[in-house]
């Protein structure tokens, strides 16, 4: 039995597949111990022997954001101890002279230099003596460090010295992260930063995953735990524990996989994913068949991370985002969130107005059917406390509408970052809205961005967990080679070594992997590179694709200019069990049988009578016009005036944003 669990800021989503049918359970997250909600979800879904729990975890992300990780000792080549703090000259806000410098994860007293040197081509120029390694071990022990990050200069070309340092420090009995294993690539700052983040997360992630797997295996004979990676693939918990840097975007990656699968089944090729959860909103651009682009240049909590991740842009705007007025009376929403504890006001414990409360006040959440009636929403308390906090806003409804305008503007800006600012026209894409709050705001965002079609999947509030359930097992490998472009046809041996490593690791897990090869190319003497596919039969195609991609990305290409091969990348994939939902016959209808109420809701144009529909009773072929609310267990969908929604053969809602809504 396989159960996928996505831990979010407010809810923990649990999904399993039984006899071709998806079953879902939503529980409140347990921030103090996320494993409690995980185990409760497994129990609710009827976990059995030989259970496989697939987990999308926020432990790594939260540890970085909250700065609650390990005390890390950083070991590097003498003279380079402070590179981890100096970083690059680029600033996030170029013209803000008062922008704070990102706090380094390693304080000055925990940076240790070692007399050693490896040349750029891998030749050992200076090797440390055994006595120096002993002294280093004593110094690290005396520092009180909880973990060690080792990143020596040019260790990606020759890791022998790093191995010696690791062996000398093993006797300390604390987690050790080495750059030649975590990220064997050039650029010493990014490699060191990635290794430090891995060490920073290691003790907490090792403890969390080990405890979770122990509790799962104890309750369910033969049970095991796997973890979702930021790159969109599954790895065993033991790998996630030793390489936790690969899991910092674990949950959002599941949403990308789920959205791409749903869009592909529905026949939509180019999509913009819009995942609004309790704490944040994640957006991405993707081709449904090939998935979202991956990047090796992510920055999380001010720290560069060089391991492959899906290219996801996050905004601090979620259902739990708190509304407040500044000293000048300006309304702000987020990034501070009420989370699961205390949560929004309407859940009964929170005391500060949130986006969820605004939707509730405007009637966009059904108090009777929320989470299948398992959670009762407190309307009287919400109105009273929203009235107390509305400031200069005229009415509670105007205050709530203002909160939604602010948060929707933030989400629109996030989508523009991954589309317009990269040369893509949002009108050429289908907006896939999911997460607990995504379908409520999808029509408004589509209207603002002039997107004509919105897809709301089945079980939208649990799509990230569904993506984790359906994801393939994946491992990524890389190596810096620095070769002239003319050597593009001579990479077989180097790729062969990476493939041999991947095949051995997959064999240890009884998996058969298929290798996908790619290369990072750049023009000679350029500072940055582009990743393109590598075909061993026709390797020259990589050079041609590089020129085309350079033209698309930067507006020019020079086919006569020499190129350089920087990194080799290998992605080993073991496909998960195939699954595709059953298509049903489409019979045109008006959904009247699913309508259970008509209520007056507040919109920008005033009060409008709005029909409420039960999504589970809508049939393929049913079409409804806005304004309308479609309620279900995991989420609610708002169909604005001028828009319409139809149920396709897979049970998805396909909303058309008409001319009136786009005016």
PDB file of C-alpha atoms in Angstrom, residues 468-661:
ATOM      1  CA  UNK A 468       3.935  12.880  -4.603  1.00  0.00           C
ATOM      2  CA  UNK A 469       1.915   9.666  -4.884  1.00  0.00           C
ATOM      3  CA  UNK A 470       2.471   9.472  -8.664  1.00  0.00           C
ATOM      4  CA  UNK A 471       6.072  10.747  -8.810  1.00  0.00           C
ATOM      5  CA  UNK A 472       8.938   8.689 -10.215  1.00  0.00           C
ATOM      6  CA  UNK A 473      12.040   7.677  -8.273  1.00  0.00           C
ATOM      7  CA  UNK A 474      14.801  10.070  -9.352  1.00  0.00           C
ATOM      8  CA  UNK A 475      18.465  10.705  -8.590  1.00  0.00           C
ATOM      9  CA  UNK A 476      20.537  13.533 -10.069  1.00  0.00           C
ATOM     10  CA  UNK A 477      24.290  13.422 -10.673  1.00  0.00           C
ATOM     11  CA  UNK A 478      26.662  16.051 -12.022  1.00  0.00           C
ATOM     12  CA  UNK A 479      30.340  16.697 -12.705  1.00  0.00           C
ATOM     13  CA  UNK A 480      32.325  19.728 -13.852  1.00  0.00           C
ATOM     14  CA  UNK A 481      34.555  18.930 -16.866  1.00  0.00           C
ATOM     15  CA  UNK A 482      35.515  22.287 -18.506  1.00  0.00           C
ATOM     16  CA  UNK A 483      36.096  21.015 -22.047  1.00  0.00           C
ATOM     17  CA  UNK A 484      36.023  22.798 -25.413  1.00  0.00           C
ATOM     18  CA  UNK A 485      32.823  22.427 -27.404  1.00  0.00           C
ATOM     19  CA  UNK A 486      34.677  20.332 -29.982  1.00  0.00           C
ATOM     20  CA  UNK A 487      34.817  17.526 -27.384  1.00  0.00           C
ATOM     21  CA  UNK A 488      31.015  17.176 -27.363  1.00  0.00           C
ATOM     22  CA  UNK A 489      31.292  13.773 -29.040  1.00  0.00           C
ATOM     23  CA  UNK A 490      33.818  12.432 -26.536  1.00  0.00           C
ATOM     24  CA  UNK A 491      31.780  12.462 -23.336  1.00  0.00           C
ATOM     25  CA  UNK A 492      30.795   8.788 -23.329  1.00  0.00           C
ATOM     26  CA  UNK A 493      33.324   7.692 -20.710  1.00  0.00           C
ATOM     27  CA  UNK A 494      32.490  10.523 -18.283  1.00  0.00           C
ATOM     28  CA  UNK A 495      28.750   9.973 -18.648  1.00  0.00           C
ATOM     29  CA  UNK A 496      29.375   6.246 -18.279  1.00  0.00           C
ATOM     30  CA  UNK A 497      30.912   6.762 -14.829  1.00  0.00           C
ATOM     31  CA  UNK A 498      27.926   8.794 -13.669  1.00  0.00           C
ATOM     32  CA  UNK A 499      25.518   6.229 -15.098  1.00  0.00           C
ATOM     33  CA  UNK A 500      27.391   3.395 -13.399  1.00  0.00           C
ATOM     34  CA  UNK A 501      27.065   5.183 -10.055  1.00  0.00           C
ATOM     35  CA  UNK A 502      23.359   5.779 -10.607  1.00  0.00           C
ATOM     36  CA  UNK A 503      22.672   2.205 -11.730  1.00  0.00           C
ATOM     37  CA  UNK A 504      24.428   0.833  -8.626  1.00  0.00           C
ATOM     38  CA  UNK A 505      22.401   3.023  -6.266  1.00  0.00           C
ATOM     39  CA  UNK A 506      19.146   2.113  -8.009  1.00  0.00           C
ATOM     40  CA  UNK A 507      20.023  -1.588  -7.953  1.00  0.00           C
ATOM     41  CA  UNK A 508      20.454  -1.348  -4.167  1.00  0.00           C
ATOM     42  CA  UNK A 509      16.808  -0.265  -4.038  1.00  0.00           C
ATOM     43  CA  UNK A 510      15.643  -2.950  -6.532  1.00  0.00           C
ATOM     44  CA  UNK A 511      14.929  -0.313  -9.169  1.00  0.00           C
ATOM     45  CA  UNK A 512      15.762  -0.160 -12.867  1.00  0.00           C
ATOM     46  CA  UNK A 513      16.564   3.391 -13.895  1.00  0.00           C
ATOM     47  CA  UNK A 514      16.645   5.061 -17.292  1.00  0.00           C
ATOM     48  CA  UNK A 515      19.319   7.713 -17.804  1.00  0.00           C
ATOM     49  CA  UNK A 516      18.656  11.198 -19.157  1.00  0.00           C
ATOM     50  CA  UNK A 517      21.789  13.095 -20.140  1.00  0.00           C
ATOM     51  CA  UNK A 518      22.289  16.838 -20.435  1.00  0.00           C
ATOM     52  CA  UNK A 519      25.187  19.299 -20.556  1.00  0.00           C
ATOM     53  CA  UNK A 520      25.769  22.851 -19.381  1.00  0.00           C
ATOM     54  CA  UNK A 521      27.194  24.889 -22.271  1.00  0.00           C
ATOM     55  CA  UNK A 522      28.357  28.471 -22.633  1.00  0.00           C
ATOM     56  CA  UNK A 523      30.309  30.574 -25.096  1.00  0.00           C
ATOM     57  CA  UNK A 524      34.012  30.609 -24.352  1.00  0.00           C
ATOM     58  CA  UNK A 525      34.801  33.095 -21.564  1.00  0.00           C
ATOM     59  CA  UNK A 526      31.156  33.598 -20.643  1.00  0.00           C
ATOM     60  CA  UNK A 527      30.326  33.655 -16.935  1.00  0.00           C
ATOM     61  CA  UNK A 528      27.155  31.543 -17.002  1.00  0.00           C
ATOM     62  CA  UNK A 529      25.888  28.533 -18.862  1.00  0.00           C
ATOM     63  CA  UNK A 530      22.678  27.029 -20.250  1.00  0.00           C
ATOM     64  CA  UNK A 531      21.544  23.442 -19.827  1.00  0.00           C
ATOM     65  CA  UNK A 532      20.623  21.488 -22.975  1.00  0.00           C
ATOM     66  CA  UNK A 533      19.842  17.851 -23.735  1.00  0.00           C
ATOM     67  CA  UNK A 534      22.624  15.500 -24.798  1.00  0.00           C
ATOM     68  CA  UNK A 535      22.053  12.794 -27.405  1.00  0.00           C
ATOM     69  CA  UNK A 536      24.967  10.318 -27.493  1.00  0.00           C
ATOM     70  CA  UNK A 537      23.994   9.341 -31.053  1.00  0.00           C
ATOM     71  CA  UNK A 538      23.937  12.938 -32.349  1.00  0.00           C
ATOM     72  CA  UNK A 539      25.892  14.987 -29.776  1.00  0.00           C
ATOM     73  CA  UNK A 540      26.232  17.968 -32.139  1.00  0.00           C
ATOM     74  CA  UNK A 541      22.533  18.629 -31.561  1.00  0.00           C
ATOM     75  CA  UNK A 542      23.461  19.908 -28.097  1.00  0.00           C
ATOM     76  CA  UNK A 543      25.530  22.713 -29.631  1.00  0.00           C
ATOM     77  CA  UNK A 544      22.714  23.613 -32.027  1.00  0.00           C
ATOM     78  CA  UNK A 545      20.146  23.623 -29.231  1.00  0.00           C
ATOM     79  CA  UNK A 546      22.441  25.808 -27.136  1.00  0.00           C
ATOM     80  CA  UNK A 547      22.575  28.485 -29.858  1.00  0.00           C
ATOM     81  CA  UNK A 548      18.781  28.397 -30.198  1.00  0.00           C
ATOM     82  CA  UNK A 549      18.251  28.635 -26.442  1.00  0.00           C
ATOM     83  CA  UNK A 550      20.767  31.477 -26.171  1.00  0.00           C
ATOM     84  CA  UNK A 551      18.862  33.356 -28.870  1.00  0.00           C
ATOM     85  CA  UNK A 552      15.579  32.822 -27.024  1.00  0.00           C
ATOM     86  CA  UNK A 553      16.934  33.702 -23.585  1.00  0.00           C
ATOM     87  CA  UNK A 554      19.212  36.651 -24.413  1.00  0.00           C
ATOM     88  CA  UNK A 555      18.083  37.810 -27.862  1.00  0.00           C
ATOM     89  CA  UNK A 556      21.247  36.887 -29.748  1.00  0.00           C
ATOM     90  CA  UNK A 557      23.436  33.925 -30.697  1.00  0.00           C
ATOM     91  CA  UNK A 558      26.859  33.618 -32.352  1.00  0.00           C
ATOM     92  CA  UNK A 559      27.240  30.270 -34.125  1.00  0.00           C
ATOM     93  CA  UNK A 560      30.813  31.126 -35.118  1.00  0.00           C
ATOM     94  CA  UNK A 561      31.944  31.671 -31.539  1.00  0.00           C
ATOM     95  CA  UNK A 562      33.647  28.744 -29.720  1.00  0.00           C
ATOM     96  CA  UNK A 563      31.620  27.021 -27.009  1.00  0.00           C
ATOM     97  CA  UNK A 564      32.663  25.385 -23.755  1.00  0.00           C
ATOM     98  CA  UNK A 565      31.281  22.313 -21.980  1.00  0.00           C
ATOM     99  CA  UNK A 566      31.054  23.170 -18.279  1.00  0.00           C
ATOM    100  CA  UNK A 567      29.062  20.460 -16.472  1.00  0.00           C
ATOM    101  CA  UNK A 568      27.719  17.012 -17.289  1.00  0.00           C
ATOM    102  CA  UNK A 569      24.350  16.138 -15.739  1.00  0.00           C
ATOM    103  CA  UNK A 570      22.725  12.736 -15.464  1.00  0.00           C
ATOM    104  CA  UNK A 571      19.175  12.142 -14.258  1.00  0.00           C
ATOM    105  CA  UNK A 572      18.308   8.542 -13.398  1.00  0.00           C
ATOM    106  CA  UNK A 573      14.568   7.828 -13.455  1.00  0.00           C
ATOM    107  CA  UNK A 574      12.667   4.722 -12.364  1.00  0.00           C
ATOM    108  CA  UNK A 575       9.072   5.217 -13.478  1.00  0.00           C
ATOM    109  CA  UNK A 576       6.334   4.833 -10.900  1.00  0.00           C
ATOM    110  CA  UNK A 577       3.394   2.520 -11.492  1.00  0.00           C
ATOM    111  CA  UNK A 578       1.311   4.010 -14.313  1.00  0.00           C
ATOM    112  CA  UNK A 579      -2.019   5.559 -13.416  1.00  0.00           C
ATOM    113  CA  UNK A 580      -4.612   7.476 -15.402  1.00  0.00           C
ATOM    114  CA  UNK A 581      -8.125   8.211 -14.176  1.00  0.00           C
ATOM    115  CA  UNK A 582     -11.019   6.646 -16.002  1.00  0.00           C
ATOM    116  CA  UNK A 583     -12.704   8.892 -18.557  1.00  0.00           C
ATOM    117  CA  UNK A 584     -16.466   9.115 -18.396  1.00  0.00           C
ATOM    118  CA  UNK A 585     -18.983   9.827 -21.114  1.00  0.00           C
ATOM    119  CA  UNK A 586     -19.887  13.490 -21.470  1.00  0.00           C
ATOM    120  CA  UNK A 587     -23.609  14.236 -21.351  1.00  0.00           C
ATOM    121  CA  UNK A 588     -24.556  17.929 -21.679  1.00  0.00           C
ATOM    122  CA  UNK A 589     -26.319  19.262 -18.581  1.00  0.00           C
ATOM    123  CA  UNK A 590     -26.819  22.360 -16.460  1.00  0.00           C
ATOM    124  CA  UNK A 591     -25.765  20.898 -13.076  1.00  0.00           C
ATOM    125  CA  UNK A 592     -29.146  21.721 -11.574  1.00  0.00           C
ATOM    126  CA  UNK A 593     -29.176  18.500  -9.536  1.00  0.00           C
ATOM    127  CA  UNK A 594     -25.944  19.589  -7.816  1.00  0.00           C
ATOM    128  CA  UNK A 595     -27.268  23.025  -6.779  1.00  0.00           C
ATOM    129  CA  UNK A 596     -28.108  23.077  -3.073  1.00  0.00           C
ATOM    130  CA  UNK A 597     -28.442  26.772  -2.242  1.00  0.00           C
ATOM    131  CA  UNK A 598     -28.634  30.317  -3.565  1.00  0.00           C
ATOM    132  CA  UNK A 599     -27.137  33.115  -1.492  1.00  0.00           C
ATOM    133  CA  UNK A 600     -26.228  36.758  -1.907  1.00  0.00           C
ATOM    134  CA  UNK A 601     -22.458  37.267  -2.183  1.00  0.00           C
ATOM    135  CA  UNK A 602     -20.429  40.460  -2.223  1.00  0.00           C
ATOM    136  CA  UNK A 603     -18.496  41.187  -5.441  1.00  0.00           C
ATOM    137  CA  UNK A 604     -16.747  44.303  -6.703  1.00  0.00           C
ATOM    138  CA  UNK A 605     -19.922  45.338  -8.517  1.00  0.00           C
ATOM    139  CA  UNK A 606     -22.104  44.850  -5.451  1.00  0.00           C
ATOM    140  CA  UNK A 607     -24.308  42.081  -4.080  1.00  0.00           C
ATOM    141  CA  UNK A 608     -25.108  39.295  -6.549  1.00  0.00           C
ATOM    142  CA  UNK A 609     -27.299  36.188  -6.083  1.00  0.00           C
ATOM    143  CA  UNK A 610     -24.969  33.195  -6.324  1.00  0.00           C
ATOM    144  CA  UNK A 611     -25.726  29.510  -6.702  1.00  0.00           C
ATOM    145  CA  UNK A 612     -23.860  26.920  -4.632  1.00  0.00           C
ATOM    146  CA  UNK A 613     -23.076  23.527  -6.140  1.00  0.00           C
ATOM    147  CA  UNK A 614     -21.767  20.283  -4.648  1.00  0.00           C
ATOM    148  CA  UNK A 615     -18.864  19.282  -6.857  1.00  0.00           C
ATOM    149  CA  UNK A 616     -19.272  15.574  -6.229  1.00  0.00           C
ATOM    150  CA  UNK A 617     -22.761  15.737  -7.761  1.00  0.00           C
ATOM    151  CA  UNK A 618     -21.704  17.530 -10.939  1.00  0.00           C
ATOM    152  CA  UNK A 619     -21.522  15.158 -13.910  1.00  0.00           C
ATOM    153  CA  UNK A 620     -19.195  15.208 -16.946  1.00  0.00           C
ATOM    154  CA  UNK A 621     -20.817  17.570 -19.424  1.00  0.00           C
ATOM    155  CA  UNK A 622     -22.487  19.797 -16.827  1.00  0.00           C
ATOM    156  CA  UNK A 623     -21.934  23.498 -17.440  1.00  0.00           C
ATOM    157  CA  UNK A 624     -22.706  26.339 -15.030  1.00  0.00           C
ATOM    158  CA  UNK A 625     -22.494  30.099 -15.334  1.00  0.00           C
ATOM    159  CA  UNK A 626     -21.160  32.597 -12.852  1.00  0.00           C
ATOM    160  CA  UNK A 627     -21.524  33.843 -10.277  1.00  0.00           C
ATOM    161  CA  UNK A 628     -21.358  30.421  -8.664  1.00  0.00           C
ATOM    162  CA  UNK A 629     -19.608  28.565  -5.864  1.00  0.00           C
ATOM    163  CA  UNK A 630     -18.564  24.935  -6.251  1.00  0.00           C
ATOM    164  CA  UNK A 631     -17.817  23.349  -2.875  1.00  0.00           C
ATOM    165  CA  UNK A 632     -16.022  20.098  -2.110  1.00  0.00           C
ATOM    166  CA  UNK A 633     -14.015  18.406   0.629  1.00  0.00           C
ATOM    167  CA  UNK A 634     -10.554  19.807  -0.169  1.00  0.00           C
ATOM    168  CA  UNK A 635     -11.356  23.274  -1.555  1.00  0.00           C
ATOM    169  CA  UNK A 636     -13.962  25.621  -3.019  1.00  0.00           C
ATOM    170  CA  UNK A 637     -14.064  27.140  -6.506  1.00  0.00           C
ATOM    171  CA  UNK A 638     -15.423  30.611  -7.232  1.00  0.00           C
ATOM    172  CA  UNK A 639     -16.871  31.226 -10.708  1.00  0.00           C
ATOM    173  CA  UNK A 640     -17.038  34.989 -11.182  1.00  0.00           C
ATOM    174  CA  UNK A 641     -19.792  36.796 -13.073  1.00  0.00           C
ATOM    175  CA  UNK A 642     -19.128  36.537 -16.792  1.00  0.00           C
ATOM    176  CA  UNK A 643     -17.244  33.261 -16.408  1.00  0.00           C
ATOM    177  CA  UNK A 644     -18.460  29.706 -16.846  1.00  0.00           C
ATOM    178  CA  UNK A 645     -17.345  26.279 -15.692  1.00  0.00           C
ATOM    179  CA  UNK A 646     -17.803  22.884 -17.331  1.00  0.00           C
ATOM    180  CA  UNK A 647     -16.964  19.389 -16.091  1.00  0.00           C
ATOM    181  CA  UNK A 648     -14.783  17.385 -18.493  1.00  0.00           C
ATOM    182  CA  UNK A 649     -14.622  13.608 -18.844  1.00  0.00           C
ATOM    183  CA  UNK A 650     -12.076  13.312 -16.052  1.00  0.00           C
ATOM    184  CA  UNK A 651     -14.139  15.281 -13.550  1.00  0.00           C
ATOM    185  CA  UNK A 652     -11.991  18.426 -13.776  1.00  0.00           C
ATOM    186  CA  UNK A 653     -13.581  21.870 -13.841  1.00  0.00           C
ATOM    187  CA  UNK A 654     -12.611  23.850 -16.937  1.00  0.00           C
ATOM    188  CA  UNK A 655     -13.476  27.511 -16.496  1.00  0.00           C
ATOM    189  CA  UNK A 656     -13.743  29.901 -19.425  1.00  0.00           C
ATOM    190  CA  UNK A 657     -13.039  33.554 -18.655  1.00  0.00           C
ATOM    191  CA  UNK A 658     -15.490  35.372 -20.902  1.00  0.00           C
ATOM    192  CA  UNK A 659     -15.237  38.815 -22.469  1.00  0.00           C
ATOM    193  CA  UNK A 660     -17.252  40.412 -19.692  1.00  0.00           C
ATOM    194  CA  UNK A 661     -14.803  39.124 -17.051  1.00  0.00           C
TER     195      UNK A 661
END
